[in-house]
Short mmCIF file of C-alpha atoms in Angstrom, two decimals:
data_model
loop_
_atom_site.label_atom_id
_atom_site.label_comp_id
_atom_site.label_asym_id
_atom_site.label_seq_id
_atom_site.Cartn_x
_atom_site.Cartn_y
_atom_site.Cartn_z
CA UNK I 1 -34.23 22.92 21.33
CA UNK I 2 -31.52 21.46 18.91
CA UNK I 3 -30.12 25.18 18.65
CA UNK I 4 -29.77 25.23 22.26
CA UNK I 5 -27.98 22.32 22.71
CA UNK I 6 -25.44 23.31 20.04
CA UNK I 7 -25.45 26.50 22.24
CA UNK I 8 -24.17 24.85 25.43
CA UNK I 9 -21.28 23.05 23.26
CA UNK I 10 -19.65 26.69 22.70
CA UNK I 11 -16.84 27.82 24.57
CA UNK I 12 -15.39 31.33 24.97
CA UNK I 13 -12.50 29.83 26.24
CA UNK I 14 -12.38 27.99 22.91
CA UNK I 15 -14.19 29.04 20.21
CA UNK I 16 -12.55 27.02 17.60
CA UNK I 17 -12.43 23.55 19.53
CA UNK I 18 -14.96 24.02 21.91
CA UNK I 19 -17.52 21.29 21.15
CA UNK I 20 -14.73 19.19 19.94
CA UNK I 21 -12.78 19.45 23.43
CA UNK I 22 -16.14 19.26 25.14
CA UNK I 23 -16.91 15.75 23.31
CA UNK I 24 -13.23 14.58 24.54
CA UNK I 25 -13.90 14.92 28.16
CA UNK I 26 -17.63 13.63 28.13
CA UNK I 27 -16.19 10.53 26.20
CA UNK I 28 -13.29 10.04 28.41
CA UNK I 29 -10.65 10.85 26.14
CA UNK I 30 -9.59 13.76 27.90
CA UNK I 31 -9.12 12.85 31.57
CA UNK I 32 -10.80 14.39 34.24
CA UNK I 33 -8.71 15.50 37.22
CA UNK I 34 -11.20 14.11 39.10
CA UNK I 35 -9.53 10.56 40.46
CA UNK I 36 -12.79 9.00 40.88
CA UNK I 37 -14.03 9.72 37.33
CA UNK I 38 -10.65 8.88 35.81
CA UNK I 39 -10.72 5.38 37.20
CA UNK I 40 -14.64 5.66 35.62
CA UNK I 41 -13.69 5.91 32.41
CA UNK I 42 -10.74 3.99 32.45
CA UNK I 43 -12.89 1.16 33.17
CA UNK I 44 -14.92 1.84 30.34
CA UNK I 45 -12.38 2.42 27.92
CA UNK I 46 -11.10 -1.36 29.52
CA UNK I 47 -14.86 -2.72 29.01
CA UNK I 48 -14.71 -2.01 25.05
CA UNK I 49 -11.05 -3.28 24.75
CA UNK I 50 -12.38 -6.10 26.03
CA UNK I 51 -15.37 -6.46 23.77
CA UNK I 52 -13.33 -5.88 21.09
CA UNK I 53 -11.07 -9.33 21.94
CA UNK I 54 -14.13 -10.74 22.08
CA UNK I 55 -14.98 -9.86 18.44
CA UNK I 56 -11.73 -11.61 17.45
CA UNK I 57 -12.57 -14.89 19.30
CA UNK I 58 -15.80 -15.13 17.72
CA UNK I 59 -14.43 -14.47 14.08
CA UNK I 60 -12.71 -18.40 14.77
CA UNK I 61 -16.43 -19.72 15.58
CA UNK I 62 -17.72 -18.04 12.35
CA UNK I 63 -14.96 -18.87 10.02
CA UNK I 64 -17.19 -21.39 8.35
CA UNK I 65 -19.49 -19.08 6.65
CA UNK I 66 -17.92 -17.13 4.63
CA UNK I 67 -20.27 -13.97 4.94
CA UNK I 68 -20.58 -13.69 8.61
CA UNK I 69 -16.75 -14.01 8.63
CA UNK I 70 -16.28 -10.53 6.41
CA UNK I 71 -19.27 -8.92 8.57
CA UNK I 72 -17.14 -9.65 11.77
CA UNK I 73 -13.84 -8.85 10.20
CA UNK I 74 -14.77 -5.60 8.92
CA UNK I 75 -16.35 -4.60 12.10
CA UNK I 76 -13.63 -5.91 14.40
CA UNK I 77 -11.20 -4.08 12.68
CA UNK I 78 -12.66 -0.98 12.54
CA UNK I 79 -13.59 -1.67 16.33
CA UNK I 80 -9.49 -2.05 16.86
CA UNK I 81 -8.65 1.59 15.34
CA UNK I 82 -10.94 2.70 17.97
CA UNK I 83 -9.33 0.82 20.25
CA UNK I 84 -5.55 2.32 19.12
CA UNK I 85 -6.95 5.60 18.76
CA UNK I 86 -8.01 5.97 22.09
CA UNK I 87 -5.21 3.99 23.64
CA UNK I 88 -2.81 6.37 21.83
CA UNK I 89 -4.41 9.62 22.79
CA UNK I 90 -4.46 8.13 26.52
CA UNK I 91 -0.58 7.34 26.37
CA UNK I 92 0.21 10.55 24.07
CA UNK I 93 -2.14 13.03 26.29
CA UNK I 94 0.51 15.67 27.15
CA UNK I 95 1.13 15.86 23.40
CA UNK I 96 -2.36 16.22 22.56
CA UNK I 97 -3.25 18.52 25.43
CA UNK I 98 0.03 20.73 24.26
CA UNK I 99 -1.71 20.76 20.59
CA UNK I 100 -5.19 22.09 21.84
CA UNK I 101 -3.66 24.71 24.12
CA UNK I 102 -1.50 25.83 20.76
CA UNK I 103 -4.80 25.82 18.36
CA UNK I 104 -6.83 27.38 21.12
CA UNK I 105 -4.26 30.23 21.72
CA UNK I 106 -3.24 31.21 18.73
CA UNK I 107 -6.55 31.43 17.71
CA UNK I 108 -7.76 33.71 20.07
CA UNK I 109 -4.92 35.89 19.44
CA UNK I 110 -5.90 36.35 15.74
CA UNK I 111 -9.46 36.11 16.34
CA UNK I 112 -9.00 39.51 18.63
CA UNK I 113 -6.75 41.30 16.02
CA UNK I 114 -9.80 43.38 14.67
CA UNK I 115 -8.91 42.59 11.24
CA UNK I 116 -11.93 42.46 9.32
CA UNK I 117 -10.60 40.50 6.20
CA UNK I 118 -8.89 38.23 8.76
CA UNK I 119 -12.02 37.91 10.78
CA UNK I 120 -13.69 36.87 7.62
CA UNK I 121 -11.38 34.18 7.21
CA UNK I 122 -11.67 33.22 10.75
CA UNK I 123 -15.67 32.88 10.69
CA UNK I 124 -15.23 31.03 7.80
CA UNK I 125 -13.23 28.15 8.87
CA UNK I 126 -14.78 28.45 12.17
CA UNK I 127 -18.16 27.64 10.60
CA UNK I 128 -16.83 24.99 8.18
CA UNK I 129 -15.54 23.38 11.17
CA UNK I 130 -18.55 23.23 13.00
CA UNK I 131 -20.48 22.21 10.00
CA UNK I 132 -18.13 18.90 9.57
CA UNK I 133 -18.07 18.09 13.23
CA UNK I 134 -21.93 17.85 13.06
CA UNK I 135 -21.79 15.95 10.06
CA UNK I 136 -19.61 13.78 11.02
CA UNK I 137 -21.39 13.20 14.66
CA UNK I 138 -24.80 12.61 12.75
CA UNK I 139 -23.36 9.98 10.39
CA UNK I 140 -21.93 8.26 12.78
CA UNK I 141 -24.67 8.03 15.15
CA UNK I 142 -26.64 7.03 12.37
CA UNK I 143 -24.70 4.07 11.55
CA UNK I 144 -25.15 3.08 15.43
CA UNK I 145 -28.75 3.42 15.37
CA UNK I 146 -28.98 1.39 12.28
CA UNK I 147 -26.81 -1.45 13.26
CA UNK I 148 -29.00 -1.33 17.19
CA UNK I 149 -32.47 -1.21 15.86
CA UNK I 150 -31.25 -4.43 13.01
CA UNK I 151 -32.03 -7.15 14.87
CA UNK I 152 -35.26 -5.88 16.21
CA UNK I 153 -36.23 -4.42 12.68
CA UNK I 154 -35.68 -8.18 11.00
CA UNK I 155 -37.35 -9.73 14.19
CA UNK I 156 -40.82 -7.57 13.68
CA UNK I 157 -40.71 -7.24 9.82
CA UNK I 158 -39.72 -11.17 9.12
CA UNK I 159 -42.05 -13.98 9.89
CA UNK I 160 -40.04 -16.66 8.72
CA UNK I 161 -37.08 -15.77 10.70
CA UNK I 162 -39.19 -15.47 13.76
CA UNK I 163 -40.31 -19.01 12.89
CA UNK I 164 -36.69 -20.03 12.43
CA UNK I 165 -35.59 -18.69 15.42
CA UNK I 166 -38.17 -20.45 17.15
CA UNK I 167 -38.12 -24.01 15.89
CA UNK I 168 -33.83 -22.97 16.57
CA UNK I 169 -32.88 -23.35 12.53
CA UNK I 170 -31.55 -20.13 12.83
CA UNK I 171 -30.01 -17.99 15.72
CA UNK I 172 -30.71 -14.88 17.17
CA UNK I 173 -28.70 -11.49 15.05
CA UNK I 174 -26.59 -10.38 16.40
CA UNK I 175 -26.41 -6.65 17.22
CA UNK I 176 -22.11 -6.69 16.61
CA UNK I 177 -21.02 -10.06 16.21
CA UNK I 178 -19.04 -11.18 19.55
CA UNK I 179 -18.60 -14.25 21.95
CA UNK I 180 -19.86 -13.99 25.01
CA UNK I 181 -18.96 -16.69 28.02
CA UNK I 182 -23.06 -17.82 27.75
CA UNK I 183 -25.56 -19.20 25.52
CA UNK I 184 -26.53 -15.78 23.26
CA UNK I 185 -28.76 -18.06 21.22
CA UNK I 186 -31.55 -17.93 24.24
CA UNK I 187 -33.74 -15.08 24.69
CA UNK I 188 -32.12 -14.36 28.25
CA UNK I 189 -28.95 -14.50 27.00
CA UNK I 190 -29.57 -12.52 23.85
CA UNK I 191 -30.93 -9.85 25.49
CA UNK I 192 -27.77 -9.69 27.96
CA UNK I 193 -25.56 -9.79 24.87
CA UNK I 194 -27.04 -7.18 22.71
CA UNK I 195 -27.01 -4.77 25.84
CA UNK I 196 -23.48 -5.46 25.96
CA UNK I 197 -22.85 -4.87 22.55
CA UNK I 198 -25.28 -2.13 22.36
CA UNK I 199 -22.86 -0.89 24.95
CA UNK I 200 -19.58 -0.90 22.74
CA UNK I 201 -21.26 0.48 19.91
CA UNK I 202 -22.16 3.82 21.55
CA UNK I 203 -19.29 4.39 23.18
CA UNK I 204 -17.04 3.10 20.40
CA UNK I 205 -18.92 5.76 18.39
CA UNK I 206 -18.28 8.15 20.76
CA UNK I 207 -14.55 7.32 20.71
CA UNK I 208 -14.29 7.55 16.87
CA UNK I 209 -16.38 10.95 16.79
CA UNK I 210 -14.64 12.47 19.43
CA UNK I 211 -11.25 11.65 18.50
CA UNK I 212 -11.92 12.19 14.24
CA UNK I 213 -13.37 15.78 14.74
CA UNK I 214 -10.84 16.94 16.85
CA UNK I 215 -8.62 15.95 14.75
CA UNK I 216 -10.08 16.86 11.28
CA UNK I 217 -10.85 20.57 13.26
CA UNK I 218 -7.25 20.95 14.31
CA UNK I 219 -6.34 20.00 10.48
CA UNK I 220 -8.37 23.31 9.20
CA UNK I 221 -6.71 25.42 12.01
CA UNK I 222 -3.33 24.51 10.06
CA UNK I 223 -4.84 25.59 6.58
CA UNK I 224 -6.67 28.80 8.36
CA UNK I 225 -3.50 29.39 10.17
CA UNK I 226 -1.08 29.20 7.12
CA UNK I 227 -3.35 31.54 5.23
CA UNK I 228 -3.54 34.34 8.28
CA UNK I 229 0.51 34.45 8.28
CA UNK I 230 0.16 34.99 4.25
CA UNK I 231 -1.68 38.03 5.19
CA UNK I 232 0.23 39.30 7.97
CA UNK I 233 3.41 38.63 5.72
CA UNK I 234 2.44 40.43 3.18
CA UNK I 235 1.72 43.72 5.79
CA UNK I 236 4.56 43.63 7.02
CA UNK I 237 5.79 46.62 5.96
CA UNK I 238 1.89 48.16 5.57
CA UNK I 239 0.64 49.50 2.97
CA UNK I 240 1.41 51.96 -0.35
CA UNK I 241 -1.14 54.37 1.13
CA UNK I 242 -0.34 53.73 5.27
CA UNK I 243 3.39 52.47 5.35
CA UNK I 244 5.21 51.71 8.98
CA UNK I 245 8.15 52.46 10.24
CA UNK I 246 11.39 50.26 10.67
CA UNK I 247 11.12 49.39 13.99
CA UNK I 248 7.16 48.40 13.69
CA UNK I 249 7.95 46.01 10.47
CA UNK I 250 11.20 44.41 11.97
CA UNK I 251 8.15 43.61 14.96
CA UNK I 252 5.92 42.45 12.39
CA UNK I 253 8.79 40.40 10.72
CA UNK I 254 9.79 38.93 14.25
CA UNK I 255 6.28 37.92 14.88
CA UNK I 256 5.81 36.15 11.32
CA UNK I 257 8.82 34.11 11.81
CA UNK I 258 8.09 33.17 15.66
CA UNK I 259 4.13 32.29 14.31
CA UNK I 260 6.07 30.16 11.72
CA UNK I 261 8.55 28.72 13.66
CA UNK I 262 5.66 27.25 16.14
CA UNK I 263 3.10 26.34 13.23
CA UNK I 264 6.01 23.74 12.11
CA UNK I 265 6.51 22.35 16.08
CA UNK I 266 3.18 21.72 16.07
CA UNK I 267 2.54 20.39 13.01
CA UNK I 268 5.42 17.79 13.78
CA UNK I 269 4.00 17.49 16.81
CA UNK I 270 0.67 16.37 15.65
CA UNK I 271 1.56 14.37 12.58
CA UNK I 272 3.76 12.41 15.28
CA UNK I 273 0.46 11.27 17.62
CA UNK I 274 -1.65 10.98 14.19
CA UNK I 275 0.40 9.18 11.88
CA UNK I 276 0.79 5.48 12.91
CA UNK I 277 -3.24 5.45 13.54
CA UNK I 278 -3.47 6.64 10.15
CA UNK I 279 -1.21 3.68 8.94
CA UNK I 280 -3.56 1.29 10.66
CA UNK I 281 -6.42 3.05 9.32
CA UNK I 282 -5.34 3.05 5.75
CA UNK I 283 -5.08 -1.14 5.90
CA UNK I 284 -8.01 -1.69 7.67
CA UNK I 285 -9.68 0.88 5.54
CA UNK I 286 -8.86 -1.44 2.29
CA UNK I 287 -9.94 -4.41 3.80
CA UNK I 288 -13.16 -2.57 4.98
CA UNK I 289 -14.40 -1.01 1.96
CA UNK I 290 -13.61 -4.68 -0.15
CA UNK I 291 -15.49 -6.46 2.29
CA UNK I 292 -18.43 -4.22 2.01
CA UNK I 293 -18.30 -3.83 -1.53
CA UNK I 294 -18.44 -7.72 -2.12
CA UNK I 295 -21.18 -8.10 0.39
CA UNK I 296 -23.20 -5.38 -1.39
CA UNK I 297 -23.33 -7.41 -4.60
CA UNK I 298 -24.00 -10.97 -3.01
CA UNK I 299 -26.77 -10.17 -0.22
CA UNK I 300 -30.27 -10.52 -0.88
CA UNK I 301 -31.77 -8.77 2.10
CA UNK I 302 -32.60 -5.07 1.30
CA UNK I 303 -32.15 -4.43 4.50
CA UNK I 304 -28.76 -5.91 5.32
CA UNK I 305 -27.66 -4.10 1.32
CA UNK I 306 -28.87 -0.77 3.23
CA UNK I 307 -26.82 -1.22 6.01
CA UNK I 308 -23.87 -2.28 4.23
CA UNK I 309 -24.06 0.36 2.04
CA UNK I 310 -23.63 2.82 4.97
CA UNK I 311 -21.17 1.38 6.52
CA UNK I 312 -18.91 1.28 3.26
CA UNK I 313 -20.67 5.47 2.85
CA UNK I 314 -19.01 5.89 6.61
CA UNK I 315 -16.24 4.33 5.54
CA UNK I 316 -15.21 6.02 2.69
CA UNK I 317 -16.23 9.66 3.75
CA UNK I 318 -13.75 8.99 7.00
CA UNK I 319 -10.78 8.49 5.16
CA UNK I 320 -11.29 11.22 2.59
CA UNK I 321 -11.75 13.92 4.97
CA UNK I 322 -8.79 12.91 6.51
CA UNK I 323 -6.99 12.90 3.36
CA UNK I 324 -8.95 16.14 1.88
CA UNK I 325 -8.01 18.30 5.21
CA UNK I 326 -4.32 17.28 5.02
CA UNK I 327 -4.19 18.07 1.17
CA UNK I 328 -5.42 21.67 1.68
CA UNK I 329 -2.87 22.19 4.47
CA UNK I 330 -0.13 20.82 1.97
CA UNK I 331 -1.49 23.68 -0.67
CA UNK I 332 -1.68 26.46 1.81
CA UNK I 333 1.69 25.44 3.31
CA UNK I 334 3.02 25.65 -0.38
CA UNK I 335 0.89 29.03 -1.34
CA UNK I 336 2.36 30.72 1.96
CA UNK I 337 5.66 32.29 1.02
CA UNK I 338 3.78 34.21 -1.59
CA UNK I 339 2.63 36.54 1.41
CA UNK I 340 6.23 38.35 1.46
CA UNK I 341 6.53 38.75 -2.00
CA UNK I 342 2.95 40.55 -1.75
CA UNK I 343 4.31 42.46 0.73
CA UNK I 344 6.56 46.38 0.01
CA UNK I 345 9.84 44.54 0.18
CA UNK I 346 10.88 46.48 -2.51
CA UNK I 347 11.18 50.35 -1.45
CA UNK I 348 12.78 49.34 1.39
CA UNK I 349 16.68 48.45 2.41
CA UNK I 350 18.73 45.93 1.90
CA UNK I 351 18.91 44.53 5.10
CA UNK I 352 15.34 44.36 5.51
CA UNK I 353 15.74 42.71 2.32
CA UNK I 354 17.52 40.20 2.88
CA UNK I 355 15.79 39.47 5.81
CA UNK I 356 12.73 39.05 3.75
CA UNK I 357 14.87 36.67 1.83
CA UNK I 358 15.44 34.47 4.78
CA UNK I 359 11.50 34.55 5.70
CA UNK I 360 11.05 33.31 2.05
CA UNK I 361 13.29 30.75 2.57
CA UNK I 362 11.93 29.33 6.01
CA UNK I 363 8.66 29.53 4.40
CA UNK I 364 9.94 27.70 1.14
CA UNK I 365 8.66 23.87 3.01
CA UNK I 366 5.79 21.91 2.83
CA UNK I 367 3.93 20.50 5.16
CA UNK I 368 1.77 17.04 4.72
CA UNK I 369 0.50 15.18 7.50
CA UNK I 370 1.45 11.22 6.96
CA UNK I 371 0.66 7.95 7.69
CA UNK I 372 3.49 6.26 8.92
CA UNK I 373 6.54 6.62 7.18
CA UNK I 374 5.57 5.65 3.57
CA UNK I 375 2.78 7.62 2.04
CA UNK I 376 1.25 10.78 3.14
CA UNK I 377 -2.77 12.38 3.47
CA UNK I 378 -3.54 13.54 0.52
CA UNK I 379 -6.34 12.81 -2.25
CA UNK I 380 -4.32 11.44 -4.57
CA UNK I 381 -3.45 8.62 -1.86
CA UNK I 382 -7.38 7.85 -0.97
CA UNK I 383 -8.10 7.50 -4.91
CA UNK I 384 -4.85 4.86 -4.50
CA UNK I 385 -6.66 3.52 -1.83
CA UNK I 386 -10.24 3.00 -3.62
CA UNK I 387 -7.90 1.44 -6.50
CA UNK I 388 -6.68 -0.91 -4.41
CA UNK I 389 -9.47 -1.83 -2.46
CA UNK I 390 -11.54 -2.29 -5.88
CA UNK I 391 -8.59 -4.48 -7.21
CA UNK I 392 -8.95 -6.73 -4.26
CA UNK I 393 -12.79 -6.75 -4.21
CA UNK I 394 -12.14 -8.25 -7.72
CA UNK I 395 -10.12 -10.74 -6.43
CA UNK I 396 -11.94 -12.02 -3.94
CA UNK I 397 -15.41 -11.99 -5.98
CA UNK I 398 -13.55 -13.96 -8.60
CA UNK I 399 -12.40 -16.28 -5.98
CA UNK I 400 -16.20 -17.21 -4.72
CA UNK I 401 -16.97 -17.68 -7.99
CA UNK I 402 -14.24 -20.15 -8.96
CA UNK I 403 -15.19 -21.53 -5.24
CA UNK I 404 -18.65 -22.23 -6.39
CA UNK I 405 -18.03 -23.22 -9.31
CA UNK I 406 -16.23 -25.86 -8.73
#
């Protein structure tokens, strides 16, 4: 059953992107042309914005507890990245659509070259992606399910906080911590809150999956793509045993620069609509993984360590693929002039030559996806990152401390 599910995700259309694209459009992302069902999800989209203002008014009537403060702060946030991501990819759609329709077609032109060492290279990364995007779906929707089924897992597995709840020493969990214009502490009212934010946290899932994969997908496209032109760079005048002709290698040598020339417009193209959420992310992402961290060493509950421990596991394994993606394309981008060295540059002219020395030196760039304008994706920026956030998760645990100390 589960294999024919992931069957009806494929596209021909788009073999590289297709349950990636697929997962845009059934989450609204990608707009329908449809003007009914673009005002549909529009309104949703609207429905979690406003849940997530919500999340912020209800951090002021938490403030005084220190814990459920850094609970709702580290879920709010993370709920406003959402938010920007989506909001971005909305006002940024003719970008984005531009980048799928360049991955998509590109791809199927080298995936029906008939090359078999390039068709092993294409399989590869093909499968890698679909690999991650699974992954990444399952560990998501596990985080969901586990913050959902909380409140009704502590409800049936505690007596004494049904008895709490009861006698009204202690209020109802929350399922995401939000203010709602009603009493949530009654059962009515509970039970109309948690469908609410039952609500937001499946289709704020949804958002994040959507949006991440396709992203992370189109990231090993750039690596995969980078490493194809180092193959057909280095054939571009054949082989030793099956050389070609002038005119066929001044083709070839056309085509490598052209392939080139586009790889970097798109690349531009698609650090632009990526890099300012990435900014955001890398902030929030500090402030995240403290907060968890610090709540994993005070709270007693093995149930509420196990969830926070997820969260920080989710966390954490979004930003480094993010950062590990973007560091291989940085590596391939800096391994691909090597191709027309490889190539039989040397038995021929000197004006094919010297246009092999101009290929070298268009290829002679990097190229490093950023966020914003001051640091850029790679792994040595998410170990910065972890540095940080440890560093502040010492701070802050050495400020309780002094707190209760005194």
């Amino acid at each position: 059953m589960l294999g024919r599910l992931l069957k009806k995700l494929e596209s021909r259309t788009s073999p590289l992107l297709g349950p990636n694209v697929k997962a845009l459009k059934f989450w609204g992302l990608l707009l329908p042309e449809n003007v009914k069902m673009r005002y549909f999800y529009l309104c949703m989209h609207i429905l979690v914005t406003v849940f997530t203002a919500t999340e912020y008014v209800d951090i002021w009537f938490v403030k005084s507890d220190f814990n459920l403060l850094l609970n709702n702060l580290k879920i709010t946030m993370l709920a406003t990245v959402s938010v920007v991501k989506v909001t971005t990819f909305l006002c940024w759609q003719k970008k984005w659509k531009s980048i799928i329709e360049y991955v998509t077609r590109s791809d199927l032109v080298q995936r029906n070259d008939n090359n078999d060492l390039k068709n092993s290279i294409i399989d590869k990364y093909t499968k890698y992606c679909r690999k991650i995007t699974y992954f990444y779906w399952m560990l998501m929707y596990t985080t969901v399910v586990i913050v959902m089924t909380q409140p009704i897992y502590k409800f049936i597995s505690s007596p004494i906080y049904r008895e709490t709840v009861k006698n009204g020493t202690e209020s109802y969990m929350q399922v995401v911590s939000s203010w709602v214009p009603f009493d949530k502490n009654t059962v009515v009212g509970h039970i109309f809150a948690s469908i609410y934010q039952s609500y937001a946290a499946i289709y704020g899932g949804g958002w994040i999956t959507s949006f991440d994969t396709n992203a992370m997908v189109i990231m090993v496209f750039f690596k995969g793509e980078l490493e194809l032109l180092k193959l057909d760079c280095a054939e571009i005048f054949g082989t030793e045993s099956k050389p070609v002709s002038e005119d066929t290698a001044l083709v070839r040598l056309k085509s490598c620069h052209k392939r080139y020339v586009e790889l970097i417009k798109y690349a531009k193209m698609f650090d632009s609509v990526l890099s300012p959420i990435m900014l955001l992310y890398m902030f929030v992402c500090s402030v995240m993984l403290c907060a968890s961290a610090y709540q994993i060493t005070v709270e007693t509950s093995a149930m509420q360590r196990f969830l926070t421990t997820e969260y920080l596991i989710f966390g954490v394994a979004q930003l480094f693929i993010y950062c590990w993606h973007s560091n291989d394309v940085f590596y391939a981008s800096m391994d691909v002039m090597q191709g027309p060295y490889n190539s039989l540059w040397w038995n021929r002219g000197k004006s094919r030559q010297k246009e092999i020395q101009i290929l070298i030196g268009l290829l002679n760039r990097s190229i490093v996806f950023s966020a914003g304008p001051f640091t850029d994706l790679t792994v040595a920026t998410f170990i910065n990152i972890l540095k940080g956030a440890y560093s502040y998760y010492t701070l802050l645990r050495q400020s309780q401390e002094g707190a209760a100390t005194n």
